[in-house]
Amino acid sequence: MLNNRKIILMLDSSRAADRGIIRGIIEYSQGRGHWSFFRFSPLFRTFPFSQNRQDNLLERLNKLDADGIIGYLPTKKSLIQTIIQSNFPAVAIPVQDPISGILNVQQDKHVGSIGADHLLERGFEHLAFYGTRDYWSQIRQEGFIERIEQAGHTVRTFPIPAQLTKPAAALAQLADWLEKLPKPIGIMTSNDERSSDIVEACHMIGLTIPGQVAIIGVDNDEMICNLSTPPLSSIRLNPEMVGYKSAEAIDHLIAGKRVEQSDIFFEPIGIVTRQSTDILAIEDQQVAQAIRFIRNNARRDIHVNDVVNQSTLSIRALQQRFRKAIGRGINREIQRVRIRQLAEAIINTNQAIQQIAYDLEFNDINHVSRIFRREMGITPIGYRKHFGGKHL
């Protein structure tokens, strides 16, 4: 049945993640009736809302006769209570803590652990996190710290000022922090904008990227990442899926239907590696050379002997040094890198999974499916359904 819906979008279209959410909302709404959207920009950097802006939102809800709202809801408790008590259909993207009584879009700590693994795989022993006080940054930082501590390292975090400072002073504080960190160091940031801050501060004090400071952010905002010098590595999330599920939930809430899921989650679907982390901070040059060979040839059916042939060491010696340097053997590293190549292709192409596997020289689809599940925690088909571009 086709339905007309009037939806207020409290999203910031200048941000890549929010534009992805909007694309997902549009995808769901197409073919389901006439959906009208009213933009009410939350001015992402100006939270908390002023009294006038929050009253303005309530006035708009009444004047537009809106059916629902998706986005960054104001922090004013009385307004939130009004929305909850009136059962007004809403999907909230928390700025501080998730809002009880409303369907929330949340962040899993796994995003932070993905960033940690990326830097650990490159051999960094000195690690740090640079973020802000908001909900998203804190969740990512927690996941990052947990994973790094599991690996036996400590994390240095930027001492966030109690009050906002002027841009020039904030940059000077960041530069001072960076200068005092041990080098080389791998830094995860809460998003690509914060990665850009790190780059600017490094340039100001003459630190090289990625030689002395390697940087990975979140959101894969291609404009920010590719405008940077050097280009920035970033964790890619699933904003289109979040938008699609948010629109679906709003549609059901407006219709008075029960919404099955408790919350909607941003999830990582891969890492886009650019120059800011294109380095191996591994002191053992034989191991570093072997890892480079594996990454450069991961689309081929390479074996342990192929890797050993690039080295001056015996297979036994290289295996021992491999395990000491990165905690796993040569064959496990080959499988890990190749499976990630397969995973990337599964969600970025419409080819049959069996054909993708064949193109990557995986000869036994049943065997590769078992390895995929071991490495990724899900089957190849399940991975495509969960993370792929199509939501239906």
Short mmCIF file of C-alpha atoms in Angstrom, two decimals:
data_model
loop_
_atom_site.label_atom_id
_atom_site.label_comp_id
_atom_site.label_asym_id
_atom_site.label_seq_id
_atom_site.Cartn_x
_atom_site.Cartn_y
_atom_site.Cartn_z
CA MET A 1 0.00 0.00 0.00
CA LEU A 2 1.32 3.44 -0.97
CA ASN A 3 1.45 6.04 1.79
CA ASN A 4 2.03 9.76 1.97
CA ARG A 5 4.54 10.80 4.59
CA LYS A 6 5.83 14.16 5.82
CA ILE A 7 9.25 13.70 7.38
CA ILE A 8 11.51 16.27 9.02
CA LEU A 9 15.19 15.48 8.50
CA MET A 10 17.48 16.80 11.23
CA LEU A 11 20.62 15.95 9.26
CA ASP A 12 23.67 17.88 8.13
CA SER A 13 24.04 17.39 4.36
CA SER A 14 27.56 18.83 4.43
CA ARG A 15 28.74 15.60 6.10
CA ALA A 16 29.34 12.43 4.07
CA ALA A 17 27.74 10.12 6.65
CA ASP A 18 24.56 12.20 6.76
CA ARG A 19 24.36 12.32 2.97
CA GLY A 20 24.62 8.52 3.00
CA ILE A 21 21.74 8.33 5.48
CA ILE A 22 19.67 10.58 3.22
CA ARG A 23 20.39 8.34 0.21
CA GLY A 24 19.15 5.34 2.19
CA ILE A 25 15.99 7.20 3.22
CA ILE A 26 15.30 8.14 -0.39
CA GLU A 27 15.89 4.55 -1.54
CA TYR A 28 13.30 3.25 0.92
CA SER A 29 10.74 5.96 0.15
CA GLN A 30 10.84 5.52 -3.62
CA GLY A 31 7.83 3.58 -4.85
CA ARG A 32 6.09 3.73 -1.48
CA GLY A 33 3.93 6.77 -2.08
CA HIS A 34 4.54 10.50 -1.91
CA TRP A 35 7.07 11.32 0.79
CA SER A 36 7.73 14.99 1.55
CA PHE A 37 10.96 15.93 3.30
CA PHE A 38 11.61 19.09 5.29
CA ARG A 39 15.22 19.92 6.03
CA PHE A 40 15.95 21.39 9.43
CA SER A 41 19.72 21.48 9.69
CA PRO A 42 20.98 20.76 13.21
CA LEU A 43 24.11 22.85 12.59
CA PHE A 44 26.17 19.85 13.68
CA ARG A 45 28.93 21.83 15.35
CA THR A 46 26.66 24.07 17.45
CA PHE A 47 25.13 21.60 19.90
CA PRO A 48 23.55 21.97 22.37
CA PHE A 49 20.62 23.73 20.69
CA SER A 50 19.72 27.17 21.86
CA GLN A 51 16.33 27.76 23.49
CA ASN A 52 15.03 29.54 20.39
CA ARG A 53 16.09 26.76 18.00
CA GLN A 54 14.41 24.09 20.11
CA ASP A 55 11.18 26.06 20.36
CA ASN A 56 11.43 26.65 16.61
CA LEU A 57 11.55 22.89 16.00
CA LEU A 58 8.40 22.30 18.08
CA GLU A 59 6.68 25.10 16.18
CA ARG A 60 7.67 23.52 12.86
CA LEU A 61 6.39 20.10 13.89
CA ASN A 62 3.01 21.68 14.56
CA LYS A 63 2.87 23.94 11.48
CA LEU A 64 4.01 21.32 8.98
CA ASP A 65 1.68 18.67 10.37
CA ALA A 66 4.72 16.37 10.13
CA ASP A 67 4.36 12.62 10.49
CA GLY A 68 7.83 11.84 11.80
CA ILE A 69 11.38 13.00 12.38
CA ILE A 70 14.79 11.44 11.71
CA GLY A 71 18.07 12.89 12.90
CA TYR A 72 19.87 14.75 15.67
CA LEU A 73 17.17 15.61 18.17
CA PRO A 74 17.62 18.61 20.48
CA THR A 75 18.89 18.07 24.02
CA LYS A 76 16.10 19.96 25.77
CA LYS A 77 14.45 17.41 28.09
CA SER A 78 11.00 18.98 27.94
CA LEU A 79 10.95 18.79 24.14
CA ILE A 80 12.16 15.18 24.17
CA GLN A 81 9.48 14.31 26.72
CA THR A 82 6.85 15.96 24.53
CA ILE A 83 7.91 13.81 21.57
CA ILE A 84 7.95 10.63 23.69
CA GLN A 85 4.66 11.27 25.51
CA SER A 86 2.84 12.13 22.29
CA ASN A 87 4.18 8.95 20.65
CA PHE A 88 5.47 11.10 17.81
CA PRO A 89 7.37 8.78 15.41
CA ALA A 90 11.07 9.54 15.72
CA VAL A 91 14.46 7.98 15.01
CA ALA A 92 17.15 9.75 17.01
CA ILE A 93 20.85 9.99 16.20
CA PRO A 94 22.30 10.71 19.65
CA VAL A 95 24.64 13.63 20.17
CA GLN A 96 25.21 12.74 23.80
CA ASP A 97 23.68 9.53 25.20
CA PRO A 98 21.00 7.42 23.47
CA ILE A 99 17.51 8.69 24.28
CA SER A 100 15.36 6.31 26.30
CA GLY A 101 11.87 5.84 24.87
CA ILE A 102 12.87 6.60 21.25
CA LEU A 103 14.38 4.40 18.56
CA ASN A 104 18.08 5.32 18.36
CA VAL A 105 20.82 5.03 15.78
CA GLN A 106 23.84 3.79 17.70
CA GLN A 107 27.51 3.01 17.23
CA ASP A 108 29.16 -0.31 18.01
CA LYS A 109 32.60 -0.32 19.68
CA HIS A 110 33.74 -2.55 16.83
CA VAL A 111 34.51 0.55 14.77
CA GLY A 112 37.24 1.41 17.26
CA SER A 113 38.63 -2.14 17.27
CA ILE A 114 38.75 -2.15 13.44
CA GLY A 115 40.90 0.99 13.54
CA ALA A 116 43.11 -0.56 16.22
CA ASP A 117 43.64 -3.72 14.16
CA HIS A 118 44.57 -1.66 11.11
CA LEU A 119 47.37 0.08 13.00
CA LEU A 120 48.48 -3.06 14.85
CA GLU A 121 48.77 -4.91 11.54
CA ARG A 122 51.20 -2.24 10.42
CA GLY A 123 53.42 -2.97 13.39
CA PHE A 124 52.82 0.12 15.52
CA GLU A 125 53.67 -0.24 19.19
CA HIS A 126 52.97 3.40 20.06
CA LEU A 127 49.28 4.21 19.59
CA ALA A 128 46.97 7.12 20.31
CA PHE A 129 43.38 8.31 19.86
CA TYR A 130 42.28 11.84 19.02
CA GLY A 131 38.61 12.70 19.42
CA THR A 132 36.03 14.92 21.07
CA ARG A 133 33.55 14.65 23.94
CA ASP A 134 30.54 13.58 21.84
CA TYR A 135 28.87 10.16 22.02
CA TRP A 136 30.29 8.87 18.72
CA SER A 137 33.86 9.77 19.58
CA GLN A 138 33.68 8.23 23.05
CA ILE A 139 32.28 4.91 21.79
CA ARG A 140 34.96 4.67 19.09
CA GLN A 141 37.66 5.53 21.62
CA GLU A 142 36.45 2.82 24.02
CA GLY A 143 36.59 0.17 21.31
CA PHE A 144 40.03 1.33 20.21
CA ILE A 145 41.48 1.27 23.73
CA GLU A 146 40.00 -2.15 24.54
CA ARG A 147 41.54 -3.73 21.43
CA ILE A 148 44.94 -2.07 21.90
CA GLU A 149 45.10 -3.14 25.55
CA GLN A 150 44.21 -6.71 24.53
CA ALA A 151 47.30 -6.59 22.29
CA GLY A 152 49.43 -5.58 25.27
CA HIS A 153 49.92 -1.89 24.46
CA THR A 154 48.76 1.36 26.03
CA VAL A 155 46.88 4.20 24.35
CA ARG A 156 47.65 7.88 24.65
CA THR A 157 44.58 10.11 24.33
CA PHE A 158 44.36 13.79 23.56
CA PRO A 159 43.46 15.82 26.69
CA ILE A 160 40.23 17.42 25.47
CA PRO A 161 39.89 20.99 26.83
CA ALA A 162 36.94 21.58 29.17
CA GLN A 163 35.81 24.49 27.01
CA LEU A 164 35.96 25.16 23.29
CA THR A 165 38.97 27.20 22.26
CA LYS A 166 39.59 29.35 19.21
CA PRO A 167 40.78 27.40 16.14
CA ALA A 168 44.35 28.74 16.27
CA ALA A 169 44.71 27.91 19.96
CA ALA A 170 43.14 24.46 19.48
CA LEU A 171 45.60 23.70 16.65
CA ALA A 172 48.52 24.80 18.83
CA GLN A 173 47.34 22.49 21.65
CA LEU A 174 47.08 19.60 19.21
CA ALA A 175 50.53 20.30 17.76
CA ASP A 176 52.04 20.40 21.25
CA TRP A 177 50.45 17.01 22.08
CA LEU A 178 51.69 15.47 18.83
CA GLU A 179 55.22 16.76 19.32
CA LYS A 180 55.48 15.03 22.73
CA LEU A 181 54.23 11.64 21.53
CA PRO A 182 56.76 8.82 20.95
CA LYS A 183 57.47 8.09 17.28
CA PRO A 184 56.59 6.37 15.06
CA ILE A 185 52.98 6.41 16.26
CA GLY A 186 49.67 5.24 14.85
CA ILE A 187 46.71 7.50 15.61
CA MET A 188 43.02 6.78 15.19
CA THR A 189 40.69 9.77 15.09
CA SER A 190 36.96 9.92 15.76
CA ASN A 191 36.22 11.01 12.17
CA ASP A 192 37.87 12.31 9.01
CA GLU A 193 37.55 15.95 10.10
CA ARG A 194 39.68 15.19 13.13
CA SER A 195 42.19 13.39 10.89
CA SER A 196 42.44 16.57 8.86
CA ASP A 197 43.25 18.45 12.08
CA ILE A 198 46.11 16.03 12.75
CA VAL A 199 47.52 16.57 9.25
CA GLU A 200 47.44 20.35 9.65
CA ALA A 201 49.17 20.17 13.03
CA CYS A 202 51.83 17.77 11.69
CA HIS A 203 52.61 20.11 8.79
CA MET A 204 52.88 23.01 11.24
CA ILE A 205 55.62 21.33 13.31
CA GLY A 206 57.32 19.32 10.57
CA LEU A 207 56.20 15.77 11.41
CA THR A 208 56.10 13.38 8.46
CA ILE A 209 53.01 11.34 7.52
CA PRO A 210 53.01 8.34 7.62
CA GLY A 211 56.71 8.04 8.53
CA GLN A 212 56.38 9.52 12.02
CA VAL A 213 52.60 9.76 12.38
CA ALA A 214 50.14 7.36 10.69
CA ILE A 215 46.48 8.40 10.73
CA ILE A 216 43.17 6.59 10.24
CA GLY A 217 39.75 8.20 10.65
CA VAL A 218 36.10 7.21 10.27
CA ASP A 219 33.36 7.91 7.66
CA ASN A 220 35.45 7.75 4.46
CA ASP A 221 34.41 11.27 3.48
CA GLU A 222 36.13 11.21 0.09
CA MET A 223 36.29 15.00 -0.24
CA ILE A 224 38.11 15.39 3.09
CA CYS A 225 40.26 12.28 2.64
CA ASN A 226 41.43 13.02 -0.90
CA LEU A 227 41.95 16.76 -0.41
CA SER A 228 44.39 16.01 2.39
CA THR A 229 48.15 15.83 1.80
CA PRO A 230 48.75 12.95 2.07
CA PRO A 231 45.32 11.36 1.41
CA LEU A 232 43.72 9.91 4.53
CA SER A 233 42.89 6.29 5.34
CA SER A 234 39.41 5.86 6.78
CA ILE A 235 36.92 3.28 8.06
CA ARG A 236 33.91 3.02 5.78
CA LEU A 237 30.53 2.67 7.52
CA ASN A 238 27.05 1.75 6.30
CA PRO A 239 25.10 5.06 6.33
CA GLU A 240 22.86 4.05 3.41
CA MET A 241 21.73 0.98 5.34
CA VAL A 242 21.15 3.14 8.43
CA GLY A 243 19.04 5.56 6.39
CA TYR A 244 17.05 2.75 4.78
CA LYS A 245 16.30 1.09 8.13
CA SER A 246 15.46 4.46 9.72
CA ALA A 247 12.94 5.22 6.97
CA GLU A 248 11.47 1.73 7.24
CA ALA A 249 11.11 2.12 11.01
CA ILE A 250 9.49 5.55 10.69
CA ASP A 251 7.08 4.20 8.06
CA HIS A 252 6.03 1.39 10.41
CA LEU A 253 5.73 3.71 13.42
CA ILE A 254 3.53 6.14 11.49
CA ALA A 255 1.32 3.23 10.43
CA GLY A 256 1.07 2.09 14.04
CA LYS A 257 2.96 -1.10 13.34
CA ARG A 258 5.39 -2.74 15.72
CA VAL A 259 9.06 -2.09 15.00
CA GLU A 260 11.01 -5.30 15.55
CA GLN A 261 14.56 -3.99 16.01
CA SER A 262 15.45 -2.26 19.26
CA ASP A 263 17.98 0.10 17.69
CA ILE A 264 19.75 0.73 14.39
CA PHE A 265 23.53 0.47 14.26
CA PHE A 266 26.30 2.08 12.26
CA GLU A 267 28.63 -0.77 11.36
CA PRO A 268 32.05 -0.87 9.69
CA ILE A 269 32.11 -2.44 6.24
CA GLY A 270 35.78 -2.03 5.44
CA ILE A 271 38.82 0.20 5.46
CA VAL A 272 39.86 2.41 2.57
CA THR A 273 43.63 2.50 2.87
CA ARG A 274 45.29 5.62 1.57
CA GLN A 275 48.75 7.10 2.02
CA SER A 276 48.30 8.22 5.65
CA THR A 277 48.71 4.60 6.85
CA ASP A 278 50.60 3.15 3.89
CA ILE A 279 53.54 2.04 5.98
CA LEU A 280 54.84 -0.94 7.91
CA ALA A 281 56.29 0.09 11.27
CA ILE A 282 57.91 -3.32 11.66
CA GLU A 283 61.57 -3.31 12.63
CA ASP A 284 62.23 -6.78 11.17
CA GLN A 285 62.79 -5.88 7.51
CA GLN A 286 62.54 -9.50 6.35
CA VAL A 287 59.02 -9.73 7.80
CA ALA A 288 58.09 -6.29 6.47
CA GLN A 289 59.24 -7.29 2.99
CA ALA A 290 57.25 -10.54 3.17
CA ILE A 291 54.09 -8.71 4.23
CA ARG A 292 54.46 -6.24 1.37
CA PHE A 293 54.76 -9.16 -1.04
CA ILE A 294 51.57 -10.73 0.34
CA ARG A 295 49.59 -7.48 0.07
CA ASN A 296 50.86 -6.75 -3.43
CA ASN A 297 49.97 -10.24 -4.66
CA ALA A 298 46.82 -10.97 -2.67
CA ARG A 299 44.69 -11.29 -5.81
CA ARG A 300 46.68 -14.38 -6.79
CA ASP A 301 46.70 -17.87 -5.29
CA ILE A 302 50.01 -17.43 -3.48
CA HIS A 303 51.46 -19.89 -0.98
CA VAL A 304 53.98 -19.91 1.84
CA ASN A 305 56.80 -20.99 -0.50
CA ASP A 306 56.12 -17.99 -2.77
CA VAL A 307 56.65 -15.69 0.21
CA VAL A 308 59.75 -17.53 1.43
CA ASN A 309 61.28 -17.33 -2.06
CA GLN A 310 61.29 -13.52 -1.72
CA SER A 311 63.39 -13.80 1.43
CA THR A 312 66.96 -14.84 2.20
CA LEU A 313 65.72 -16.84 5.21
CA SER A 314 64.70 -20.47 5.54
CA ILE A 315 61.01 -21.25 5.85
CA ARG A 316 61.49 -22.13 9.54
CA ALA A 317 63.36 -18.91 10.34
CA LEU A 318 60.87 -16.70 8.49
CA GLN A 319 57.92 -18.43 10.19
CA GLN A 320 59.46 -17.83 13.61
CA ARG A 321 60.17 -14.17 12.89
CA PHE A 322 56.69 -13.72 11.39
CA ARG A 323 55.02 -15.03 14.54
CA LYS A 324 57.23 -12.90 16.77
CA ALA A 325 56.53 -9.73 14.76
CA ILE A 326 52.77 -10.00 14.08
CA GLY A 327 51.53 -12.91 16.19
CA ARG A 328 50.53 -15.25 13.34
CA GLY A 329 52.15 -17.43 10.71
CA ILE A 330 52.70 -16.79 7.02
CA ASN A 331 49.82 -18.94 5.78
CA ARG A 332 47.35 -17.31 8.20
CA GLU A 333 48.45 -13.87 6.99
CA ILE A 334 47.99 -14.88 3.35
CA GLN A 335 44.48 -16.14 4.09
CA ARG A 336 43.59 -13.07 6.15
CA VAL A 337 44.65 -10.60 3.45
CA ARG A 338 43.06 -12.57 0.61
CA ILE A 339 39.77 -12.99 2.45
CA ARG A 340 39.61 -9.24 2.98
CA GLN A 341 40.13 -8.76 -0.75
CA LEU A 342 37.21 -11.12 -1.34
CA ALA A 343 35.03 -9.33 1.24
CA GLU A 344 35.68 -5.95 -0.38
CA ALA A 345 34.72 -7.28 -3.81
CA ILE A 346 31.56 -8.96 -2.46
CA ILE A 347 30.05 -5.67 -1.29
CA ASN A 348 31.38 -3.47 -4.09
CA THR A 349 30.32 -5.50 -7.14
CA ASN A 350 27.16 -7.22 -8.30
CA GLN A 351 29.03 -10.29 -9.55
CA ALA A 352 28.11 -13.72 -8.27
CA ILE A 353 30.21 -14.60 -5.22
CA GLN A 354 31.46 -17.76 -6.91
CA GLN A 355 32.70 -15.70 -9.89
CA ILE A 356 34.45 -13.22 -7.60
CA ALA A 357 36.16 -16.09 -5.81
CA TYR A 358 37.23 -17.58 -9.16
CA ASP A 359 38.65 -14.22 -10.31
CA LEU A 360 40.71 -14.09 -7.11
CA GLU A 361 41.97 -17.62 -7.81
CA PHE A 362 40.07 -19.32 -5.00
CA ASN A 363 39.51 -22.76 -6.49
CA ASP A 364 37.29 -24.42 -3.88
CA ILE A 365 34.24 -22.29 -3.00
CA ASN A 366 33.29 -24.52 -0.04
CA HIS A 367 36.79 -24.28 1.43
CA VAL A 368 36.97 -20.52 0.96
CA SER A 369 33.53 -20.14 2.57
CA ARG A 370 34.82 -21.90 5.69
CA ILE A 371 37.89 -19.65 5.83
CA PHE A 372 35.72 -16.56 5.21
CA ARG A 373 33.47 -17.46 8.12
CA ARG A 374 36.47 -18.02 10.39
CA GLU A 375 38.03 -14.65 9.49
CA MET A 376 34.89 -12.51 9.19
CA GLY A 377 32.48 -14.27 11.55
CA ILE A 378 29.82 -14.59 8.83
CA THR A 379 29.32 -16.46 5.54
CA PRO A 380 30.06 -14.71 2.20
CA ILE A 381 26.33 -14.64 1.35
CA GLY A 382 25.47 -13.31 4.80
CA TYR A 383 28.18 -10.66 4.46
CA ARG A 384 26.71 -9.40 1.18
CA LYS A 385 23.17 -9.35 2.58
CA HIS A 386 24.26 -7.51 5.71
CA PHE A 387 26.74 -5.00 4.26
CA GLY A 388 26.00 -4.82 0.53
CA GLY A 389 24.57 -1.79 -1.24
CA LYS A 390 21.16 -3.34 -1.89
CA HIS A 391 18.83 -3.36 1.07
CA LEU A 392 16.04 -5.55 -0.24
#
